[in-house]
Coordinates of N, CA and C in Angstrom, one line a residue:
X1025 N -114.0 78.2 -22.6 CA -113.9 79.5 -23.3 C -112.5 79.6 -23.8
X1026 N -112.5 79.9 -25.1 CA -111.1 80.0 -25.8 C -110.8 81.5 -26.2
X1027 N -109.4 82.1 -25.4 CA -109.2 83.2 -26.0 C -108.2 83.5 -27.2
X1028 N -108.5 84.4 -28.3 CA -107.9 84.5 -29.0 C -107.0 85.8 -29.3
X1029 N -105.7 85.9 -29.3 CA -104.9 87.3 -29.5 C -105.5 87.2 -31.2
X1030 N -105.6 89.0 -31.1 CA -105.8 89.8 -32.2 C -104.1 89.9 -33.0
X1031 N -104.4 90.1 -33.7 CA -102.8 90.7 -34.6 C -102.2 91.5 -34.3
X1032 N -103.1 92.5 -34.4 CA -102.9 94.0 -33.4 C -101.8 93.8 -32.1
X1033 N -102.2 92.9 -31.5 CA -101.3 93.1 -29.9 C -100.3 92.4 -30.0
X1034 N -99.5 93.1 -29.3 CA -97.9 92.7 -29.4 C -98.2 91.4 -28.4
X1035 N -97.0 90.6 -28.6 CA -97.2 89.4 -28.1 C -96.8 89.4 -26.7
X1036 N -96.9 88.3 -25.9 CA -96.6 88.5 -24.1 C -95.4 89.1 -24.2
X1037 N -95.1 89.5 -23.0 CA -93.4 89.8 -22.6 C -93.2 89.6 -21.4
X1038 N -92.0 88.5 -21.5 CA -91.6 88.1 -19.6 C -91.3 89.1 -19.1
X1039 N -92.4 88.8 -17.6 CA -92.2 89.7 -16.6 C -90.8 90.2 -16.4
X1040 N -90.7 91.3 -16.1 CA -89.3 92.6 -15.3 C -88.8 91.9 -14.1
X1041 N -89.0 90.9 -13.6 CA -89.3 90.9 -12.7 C -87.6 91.3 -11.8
X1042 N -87.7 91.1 -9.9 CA -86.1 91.3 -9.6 C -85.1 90.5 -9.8
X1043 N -85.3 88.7 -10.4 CA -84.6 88.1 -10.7 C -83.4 88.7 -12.2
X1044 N -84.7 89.0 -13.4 CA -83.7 90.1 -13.8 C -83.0 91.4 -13.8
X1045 N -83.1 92.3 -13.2 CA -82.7 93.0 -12.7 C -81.2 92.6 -12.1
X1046 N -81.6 91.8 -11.3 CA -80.2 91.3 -10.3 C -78.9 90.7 -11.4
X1047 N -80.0 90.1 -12.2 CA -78.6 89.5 -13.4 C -78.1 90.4 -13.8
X1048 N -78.9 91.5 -14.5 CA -78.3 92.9 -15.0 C -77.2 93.6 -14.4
X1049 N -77.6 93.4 -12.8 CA -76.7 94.1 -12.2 C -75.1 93.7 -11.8
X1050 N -75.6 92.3 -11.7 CA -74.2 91.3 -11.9 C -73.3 91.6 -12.8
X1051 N -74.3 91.2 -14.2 CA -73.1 91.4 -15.2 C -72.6 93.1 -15.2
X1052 N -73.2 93.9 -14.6 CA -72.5 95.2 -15.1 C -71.3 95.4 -14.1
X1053 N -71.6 94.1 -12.9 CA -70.2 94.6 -12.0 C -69.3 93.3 -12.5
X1054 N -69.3 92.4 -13.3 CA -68.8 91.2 -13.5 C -67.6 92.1 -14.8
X1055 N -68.5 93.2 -15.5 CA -67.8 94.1 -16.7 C -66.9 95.2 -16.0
X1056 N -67.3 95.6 -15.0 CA -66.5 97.1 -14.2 C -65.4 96.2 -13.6
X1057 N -65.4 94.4 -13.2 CA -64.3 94.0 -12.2 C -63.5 93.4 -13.6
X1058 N -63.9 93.2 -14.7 CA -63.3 92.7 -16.0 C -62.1 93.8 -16.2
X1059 N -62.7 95.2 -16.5 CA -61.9 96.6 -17.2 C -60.9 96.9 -16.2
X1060 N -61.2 96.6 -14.8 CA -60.7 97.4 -13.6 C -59.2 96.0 -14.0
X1061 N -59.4 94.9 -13.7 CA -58.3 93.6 -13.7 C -57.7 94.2 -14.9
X1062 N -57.9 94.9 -16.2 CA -57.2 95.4 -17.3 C -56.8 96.3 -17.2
X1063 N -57.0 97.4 -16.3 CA -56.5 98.6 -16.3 C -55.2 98.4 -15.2
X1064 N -55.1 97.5 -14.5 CA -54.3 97.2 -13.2 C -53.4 96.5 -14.3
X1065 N -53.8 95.2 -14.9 CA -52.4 95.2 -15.6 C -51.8 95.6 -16.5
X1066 N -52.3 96.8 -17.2 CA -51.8 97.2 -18.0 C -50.3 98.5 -17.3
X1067 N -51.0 98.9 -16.1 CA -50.4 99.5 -15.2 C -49.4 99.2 -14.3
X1068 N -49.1 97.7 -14.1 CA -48.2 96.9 -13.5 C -47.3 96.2 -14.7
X1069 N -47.9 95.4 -15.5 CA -46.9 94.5 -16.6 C -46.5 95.3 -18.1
X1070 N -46.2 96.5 -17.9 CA -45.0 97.6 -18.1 C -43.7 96.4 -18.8
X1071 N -42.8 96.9 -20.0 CA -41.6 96.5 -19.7 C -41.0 97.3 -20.4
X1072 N -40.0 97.6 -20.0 CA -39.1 98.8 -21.1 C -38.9 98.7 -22.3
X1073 N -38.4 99.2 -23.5 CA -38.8 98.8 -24.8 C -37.3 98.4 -24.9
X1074 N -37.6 97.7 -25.9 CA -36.4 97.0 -26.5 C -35.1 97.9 -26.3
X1075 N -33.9 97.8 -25.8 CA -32.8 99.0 -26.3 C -32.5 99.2 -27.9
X1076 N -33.0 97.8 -28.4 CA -32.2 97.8 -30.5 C -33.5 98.8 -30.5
X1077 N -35.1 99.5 -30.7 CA -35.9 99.8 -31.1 C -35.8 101.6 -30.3
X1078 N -35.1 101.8 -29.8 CA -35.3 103.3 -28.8 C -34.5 104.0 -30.2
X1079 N -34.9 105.4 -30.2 CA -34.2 106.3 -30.8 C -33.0 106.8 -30.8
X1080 N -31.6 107.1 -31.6 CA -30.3 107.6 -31.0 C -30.6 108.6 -30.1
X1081 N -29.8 108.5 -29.0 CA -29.7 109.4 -28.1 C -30.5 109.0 -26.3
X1082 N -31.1 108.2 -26.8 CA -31.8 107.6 -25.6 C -31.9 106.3 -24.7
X1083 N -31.6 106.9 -23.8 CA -31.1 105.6 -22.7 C -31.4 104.1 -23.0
X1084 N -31.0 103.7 -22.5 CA -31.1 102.1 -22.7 C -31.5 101.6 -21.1
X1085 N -33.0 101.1 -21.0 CA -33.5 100.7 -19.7 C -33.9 99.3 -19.8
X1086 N -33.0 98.6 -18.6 CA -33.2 97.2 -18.8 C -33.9 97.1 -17.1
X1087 N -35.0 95.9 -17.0 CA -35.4 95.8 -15.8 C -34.3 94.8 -15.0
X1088 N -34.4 95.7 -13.6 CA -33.0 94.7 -12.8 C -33.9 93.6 -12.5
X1089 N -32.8 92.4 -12.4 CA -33.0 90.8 -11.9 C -32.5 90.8 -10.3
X1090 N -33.1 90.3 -9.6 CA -32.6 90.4 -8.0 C -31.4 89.0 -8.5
X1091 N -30.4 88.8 -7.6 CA -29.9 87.7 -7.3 C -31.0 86.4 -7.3
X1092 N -30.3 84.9 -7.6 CA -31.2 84.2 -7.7 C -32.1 83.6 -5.9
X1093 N -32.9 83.9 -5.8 CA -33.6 84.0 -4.6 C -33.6 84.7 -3.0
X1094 N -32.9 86.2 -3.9 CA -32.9 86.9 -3.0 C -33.3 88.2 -2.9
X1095 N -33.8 89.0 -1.9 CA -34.2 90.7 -2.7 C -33.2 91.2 -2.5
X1096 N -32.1 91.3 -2.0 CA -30.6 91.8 -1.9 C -30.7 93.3 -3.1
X1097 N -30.7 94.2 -3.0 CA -30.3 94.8 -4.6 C -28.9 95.0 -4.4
X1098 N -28.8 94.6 -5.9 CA -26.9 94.7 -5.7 C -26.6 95.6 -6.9
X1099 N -25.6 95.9 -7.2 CA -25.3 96.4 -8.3 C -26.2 96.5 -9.6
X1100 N -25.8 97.1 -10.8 CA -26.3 96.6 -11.8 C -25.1 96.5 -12.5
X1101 N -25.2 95.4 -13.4 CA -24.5 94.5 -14.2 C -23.0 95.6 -15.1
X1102 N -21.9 95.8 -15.3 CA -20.9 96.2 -15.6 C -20.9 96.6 -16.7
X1103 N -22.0 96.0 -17.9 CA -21.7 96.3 -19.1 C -23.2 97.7 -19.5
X1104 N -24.0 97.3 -18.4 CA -25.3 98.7 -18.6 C -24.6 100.1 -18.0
X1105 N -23.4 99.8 -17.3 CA -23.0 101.6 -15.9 C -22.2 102.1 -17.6
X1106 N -22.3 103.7 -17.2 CA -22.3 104.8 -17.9 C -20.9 104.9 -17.8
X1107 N -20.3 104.6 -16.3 CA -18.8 105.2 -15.9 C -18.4 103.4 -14.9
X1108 N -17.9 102.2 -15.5 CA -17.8 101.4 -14.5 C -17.0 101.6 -14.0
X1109 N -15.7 102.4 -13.8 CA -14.7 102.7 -13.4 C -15.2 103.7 -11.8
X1110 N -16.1 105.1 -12.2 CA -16.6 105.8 -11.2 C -17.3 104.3 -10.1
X1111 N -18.2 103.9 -10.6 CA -19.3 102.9 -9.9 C -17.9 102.0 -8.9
X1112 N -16.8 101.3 -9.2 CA -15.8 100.9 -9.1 C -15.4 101.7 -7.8
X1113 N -14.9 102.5 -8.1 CA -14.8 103.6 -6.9 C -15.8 104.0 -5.5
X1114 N -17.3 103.9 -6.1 CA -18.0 103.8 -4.9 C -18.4 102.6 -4.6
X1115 N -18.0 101.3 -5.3 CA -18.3 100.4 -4.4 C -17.0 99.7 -3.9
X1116 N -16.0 100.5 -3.7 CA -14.7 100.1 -3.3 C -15.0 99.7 -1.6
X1117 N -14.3 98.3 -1.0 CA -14.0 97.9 -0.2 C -15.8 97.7 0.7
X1118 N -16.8 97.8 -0.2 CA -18.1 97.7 0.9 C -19.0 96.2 0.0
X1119 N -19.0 95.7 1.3 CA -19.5 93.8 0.9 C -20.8 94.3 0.0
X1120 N -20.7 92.7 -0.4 CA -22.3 92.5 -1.4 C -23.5 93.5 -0.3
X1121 N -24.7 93.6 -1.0 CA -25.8 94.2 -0.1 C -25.6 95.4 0.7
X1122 N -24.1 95.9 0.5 CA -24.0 97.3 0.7 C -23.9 98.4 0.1
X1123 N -24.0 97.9 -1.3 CA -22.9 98.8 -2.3 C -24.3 99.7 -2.7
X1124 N -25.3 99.1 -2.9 CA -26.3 99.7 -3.2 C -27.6 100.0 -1.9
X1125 N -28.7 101.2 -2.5 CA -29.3 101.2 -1.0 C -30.2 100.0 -1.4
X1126 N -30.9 99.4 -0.1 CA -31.7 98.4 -0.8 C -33.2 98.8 -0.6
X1127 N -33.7 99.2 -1.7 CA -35.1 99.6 -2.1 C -36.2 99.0 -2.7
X1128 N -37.0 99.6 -2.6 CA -38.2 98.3 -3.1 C -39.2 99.9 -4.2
X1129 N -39.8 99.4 -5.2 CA -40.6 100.7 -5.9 C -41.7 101.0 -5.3
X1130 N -42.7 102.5 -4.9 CA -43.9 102.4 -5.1 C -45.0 102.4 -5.5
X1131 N -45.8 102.2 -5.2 CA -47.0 102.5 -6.6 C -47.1 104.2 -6.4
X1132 N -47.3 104.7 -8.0 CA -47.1 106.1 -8.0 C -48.5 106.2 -9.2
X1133 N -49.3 107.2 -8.8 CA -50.5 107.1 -9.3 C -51.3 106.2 -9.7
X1134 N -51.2 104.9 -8.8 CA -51.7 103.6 -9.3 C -50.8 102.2 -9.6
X1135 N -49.6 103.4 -10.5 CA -49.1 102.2 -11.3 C -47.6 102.4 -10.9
X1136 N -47.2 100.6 -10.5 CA -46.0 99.7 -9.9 C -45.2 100.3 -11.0
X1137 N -44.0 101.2 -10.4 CA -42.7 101.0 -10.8 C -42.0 100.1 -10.5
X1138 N -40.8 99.8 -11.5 CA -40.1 98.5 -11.0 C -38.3 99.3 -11.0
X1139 N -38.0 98.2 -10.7 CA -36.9 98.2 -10.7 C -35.5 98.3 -11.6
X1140 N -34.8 99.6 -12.3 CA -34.5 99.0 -13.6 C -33.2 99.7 -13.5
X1141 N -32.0 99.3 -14.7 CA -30.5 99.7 -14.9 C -30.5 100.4 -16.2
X1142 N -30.1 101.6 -15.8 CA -30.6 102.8 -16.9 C -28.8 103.6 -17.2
X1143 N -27.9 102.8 -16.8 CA -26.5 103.6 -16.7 C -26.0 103.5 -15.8
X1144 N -26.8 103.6 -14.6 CA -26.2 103.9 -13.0 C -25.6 103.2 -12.6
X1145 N -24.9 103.2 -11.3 CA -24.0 102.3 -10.8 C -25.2 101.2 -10.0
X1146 N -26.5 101.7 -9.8 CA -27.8 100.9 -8.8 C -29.0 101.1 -9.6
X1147 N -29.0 100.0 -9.1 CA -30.9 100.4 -9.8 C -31.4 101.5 -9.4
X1148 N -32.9 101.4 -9.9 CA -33.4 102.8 -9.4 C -35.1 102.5 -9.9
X1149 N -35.8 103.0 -9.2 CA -37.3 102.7 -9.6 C -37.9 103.7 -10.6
X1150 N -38.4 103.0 -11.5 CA -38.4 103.7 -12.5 C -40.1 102.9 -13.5
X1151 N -40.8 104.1 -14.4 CA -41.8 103.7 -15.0 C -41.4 104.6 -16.5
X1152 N -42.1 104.2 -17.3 CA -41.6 105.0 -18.9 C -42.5 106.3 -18.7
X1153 N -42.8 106.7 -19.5 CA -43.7 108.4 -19.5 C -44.9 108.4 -19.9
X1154 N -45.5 107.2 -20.6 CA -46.8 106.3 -21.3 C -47.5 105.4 -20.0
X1155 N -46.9 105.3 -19.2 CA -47.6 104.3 -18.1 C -47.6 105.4 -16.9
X1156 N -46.4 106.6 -16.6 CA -46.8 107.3 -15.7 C -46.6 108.6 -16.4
X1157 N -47.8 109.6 -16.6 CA -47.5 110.8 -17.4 C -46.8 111.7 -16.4
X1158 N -45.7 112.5 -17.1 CA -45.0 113.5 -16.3 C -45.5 114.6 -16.6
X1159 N -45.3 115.8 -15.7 CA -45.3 116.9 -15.8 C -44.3 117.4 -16.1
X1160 N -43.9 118.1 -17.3 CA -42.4 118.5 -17.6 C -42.6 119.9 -17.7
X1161 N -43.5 120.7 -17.2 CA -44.0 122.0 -16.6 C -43.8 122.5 -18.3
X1162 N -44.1 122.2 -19.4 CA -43.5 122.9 -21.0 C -44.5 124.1 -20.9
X1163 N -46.1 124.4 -20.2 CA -46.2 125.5 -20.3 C -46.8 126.1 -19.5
X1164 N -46.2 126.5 -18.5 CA -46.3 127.0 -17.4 C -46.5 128.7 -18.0
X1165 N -47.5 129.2 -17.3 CA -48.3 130.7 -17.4 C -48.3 131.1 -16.1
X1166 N -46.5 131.5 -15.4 CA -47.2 131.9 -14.2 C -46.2 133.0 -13.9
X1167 N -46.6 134.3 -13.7 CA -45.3 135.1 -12.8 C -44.1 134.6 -12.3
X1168 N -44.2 133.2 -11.2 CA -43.2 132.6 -10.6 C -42.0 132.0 -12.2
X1169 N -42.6 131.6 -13.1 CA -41.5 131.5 -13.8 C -41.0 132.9 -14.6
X1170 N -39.4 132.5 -14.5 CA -38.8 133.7 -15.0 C -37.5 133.3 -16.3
X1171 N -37.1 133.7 -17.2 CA -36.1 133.7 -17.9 C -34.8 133.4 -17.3
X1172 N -33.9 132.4 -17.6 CA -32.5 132.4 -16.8 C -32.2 133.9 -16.5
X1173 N -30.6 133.9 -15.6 CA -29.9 135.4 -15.1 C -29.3 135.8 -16.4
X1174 N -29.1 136.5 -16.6 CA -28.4 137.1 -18.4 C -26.9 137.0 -17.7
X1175 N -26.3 136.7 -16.8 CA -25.1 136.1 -16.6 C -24.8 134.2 -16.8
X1176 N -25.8 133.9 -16.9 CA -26.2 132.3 -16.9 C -25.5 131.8 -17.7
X1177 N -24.5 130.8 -18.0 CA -23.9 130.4 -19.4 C -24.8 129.6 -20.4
X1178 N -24.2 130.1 -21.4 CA -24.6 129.6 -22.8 C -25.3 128.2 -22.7
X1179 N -24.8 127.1 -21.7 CA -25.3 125.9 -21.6 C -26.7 126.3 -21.0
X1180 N -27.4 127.0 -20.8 CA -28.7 127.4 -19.8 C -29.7 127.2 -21.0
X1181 N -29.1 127.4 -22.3 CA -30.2 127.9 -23.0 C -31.9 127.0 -23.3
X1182 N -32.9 127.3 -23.2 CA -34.4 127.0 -23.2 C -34.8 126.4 -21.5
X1183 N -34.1 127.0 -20.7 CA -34.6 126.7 -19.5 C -35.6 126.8 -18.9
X1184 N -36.1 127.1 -17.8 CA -37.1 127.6 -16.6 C -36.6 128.2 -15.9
X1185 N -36.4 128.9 -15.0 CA -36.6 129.4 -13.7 C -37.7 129.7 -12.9
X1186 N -37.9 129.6 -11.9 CA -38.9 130.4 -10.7 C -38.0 131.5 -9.9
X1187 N -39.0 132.0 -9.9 CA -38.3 133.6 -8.8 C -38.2 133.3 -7.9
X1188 N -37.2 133.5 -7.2 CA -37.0 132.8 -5.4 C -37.5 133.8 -4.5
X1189 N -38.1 133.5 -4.0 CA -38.4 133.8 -2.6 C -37.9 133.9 -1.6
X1190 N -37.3 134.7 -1.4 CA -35.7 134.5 -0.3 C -36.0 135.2 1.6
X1191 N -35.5 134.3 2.2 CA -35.7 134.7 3.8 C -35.3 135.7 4.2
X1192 N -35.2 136.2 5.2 CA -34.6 137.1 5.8 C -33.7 137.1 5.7
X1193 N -32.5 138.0 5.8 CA -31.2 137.9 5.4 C -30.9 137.1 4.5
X1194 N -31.3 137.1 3.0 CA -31.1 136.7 1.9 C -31.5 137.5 1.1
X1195 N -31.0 137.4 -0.1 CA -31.5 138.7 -1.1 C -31.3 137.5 -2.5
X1196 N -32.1 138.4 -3.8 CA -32.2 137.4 -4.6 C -30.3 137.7 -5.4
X1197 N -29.8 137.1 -5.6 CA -28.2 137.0 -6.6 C -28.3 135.8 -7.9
X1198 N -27.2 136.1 -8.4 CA -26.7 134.9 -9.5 C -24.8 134.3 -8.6
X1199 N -25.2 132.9 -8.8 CA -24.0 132.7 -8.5 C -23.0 131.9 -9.8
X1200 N -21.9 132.4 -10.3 CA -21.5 132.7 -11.1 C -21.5 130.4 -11.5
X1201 N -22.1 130.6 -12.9 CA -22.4 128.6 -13.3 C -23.4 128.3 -13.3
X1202 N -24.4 129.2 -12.7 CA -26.0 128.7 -12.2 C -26.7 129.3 -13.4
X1203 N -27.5 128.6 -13.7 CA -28.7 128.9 -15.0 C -29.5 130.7 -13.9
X1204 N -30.2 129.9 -12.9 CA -31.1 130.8 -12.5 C -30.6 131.6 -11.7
X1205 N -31.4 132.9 -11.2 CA -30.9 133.5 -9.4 C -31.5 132.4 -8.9
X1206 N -30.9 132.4 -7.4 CA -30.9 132.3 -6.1 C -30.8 133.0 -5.1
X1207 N -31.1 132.7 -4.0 CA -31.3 133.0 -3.0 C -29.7 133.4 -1.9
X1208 N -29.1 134.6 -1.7 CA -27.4 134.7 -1.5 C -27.4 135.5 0.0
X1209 N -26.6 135.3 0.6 CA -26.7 136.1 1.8 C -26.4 138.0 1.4
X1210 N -27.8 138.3 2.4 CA -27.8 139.5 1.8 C -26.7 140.3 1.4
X1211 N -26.4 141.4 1.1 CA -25.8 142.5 0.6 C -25.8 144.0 1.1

């Protein structure tokens, strides 16, 4: 006996079975371990932007190099410090591996800060504002922020303040240089 398909009926279709299923589910974790390995290095292999390419007015961040096969942090290089004369001064008379603290970066929201010479006399761990978003509080809606002290100098101007909260035997004052009040022994 010979059967014959009509036209009408769609043709066989390989079974569902759990062999595919299981592939399906592979590749969907083989894709989530693909994006996750991209998202990690996009988040770790960071590098500061060029110094010639930054805008006037803006720091110059180079990543520190440890000594050659050592984590030692030592200085940063003479020609990146802001004041090498100040830096000079604090690392007067204290051996290599003291002059600076020796630190290592954390991961901060995920993503590996490194290690970098931004002016200072030491490195410092550091990520740009694109790899770790900051909060720069620009619009804060809350009672606790207040307008500088209207004694505040001229240098205060577009600030923040918060209203202090002051302990017992304190009362809120301005102390004469300071953008905001503070917190003063009472009155």
């Amino acid at each position: 006996l010979k059967l014959e398909r009509s036209s009408s009926q769609p043709p066989p279709t390989k079974p569902q079975g759990p062999r595919s299923s299981l592939e399906m589910m592979a590749r969907a974790a083989l894709v989530i371990a693909m994006a996750a390995a991209v998202a990690e290095a996009l988040k770790s292999g960071w590098t500061p932007e060029p110094c010639e390419e930054l805008a006037p007015g803006m720091p110059c961040v180079k990543l520190y190099e440890h000594p050659q096969g050592s984590t030692t942090v030592m200085p940063c290089p003479m020609e990146s410090m802001k004041s090498a004369d100040g830096c000079g001064a604090l690392f007067g008379g204290k051996a290599d591996g003291e002059q600076c603290p020796q630190i290592t970066c954390p991961k901060a929201l995920g993503v590996t800060m490194k290690l970098v010479c931004a002016g200072g006399c030491c490195p410092s761990c550091w990520a740009p504002d694109h790899v770790v978003k900051l909060d720069r509080h620009t619009a804060l809606g809350t009672p606790a922020v207040v307008p500088p002290a209207p004694q505040a100098p001229t240098s205060c101007g577009g600030v923040r303040c918060f209203e202090p909260m002051c302990a017992e035997g304190f009362a809120k004052g301005h102390v004469q240089g300071d953008c905001c009040y503070s917190c003063v022994t009472g009155r």
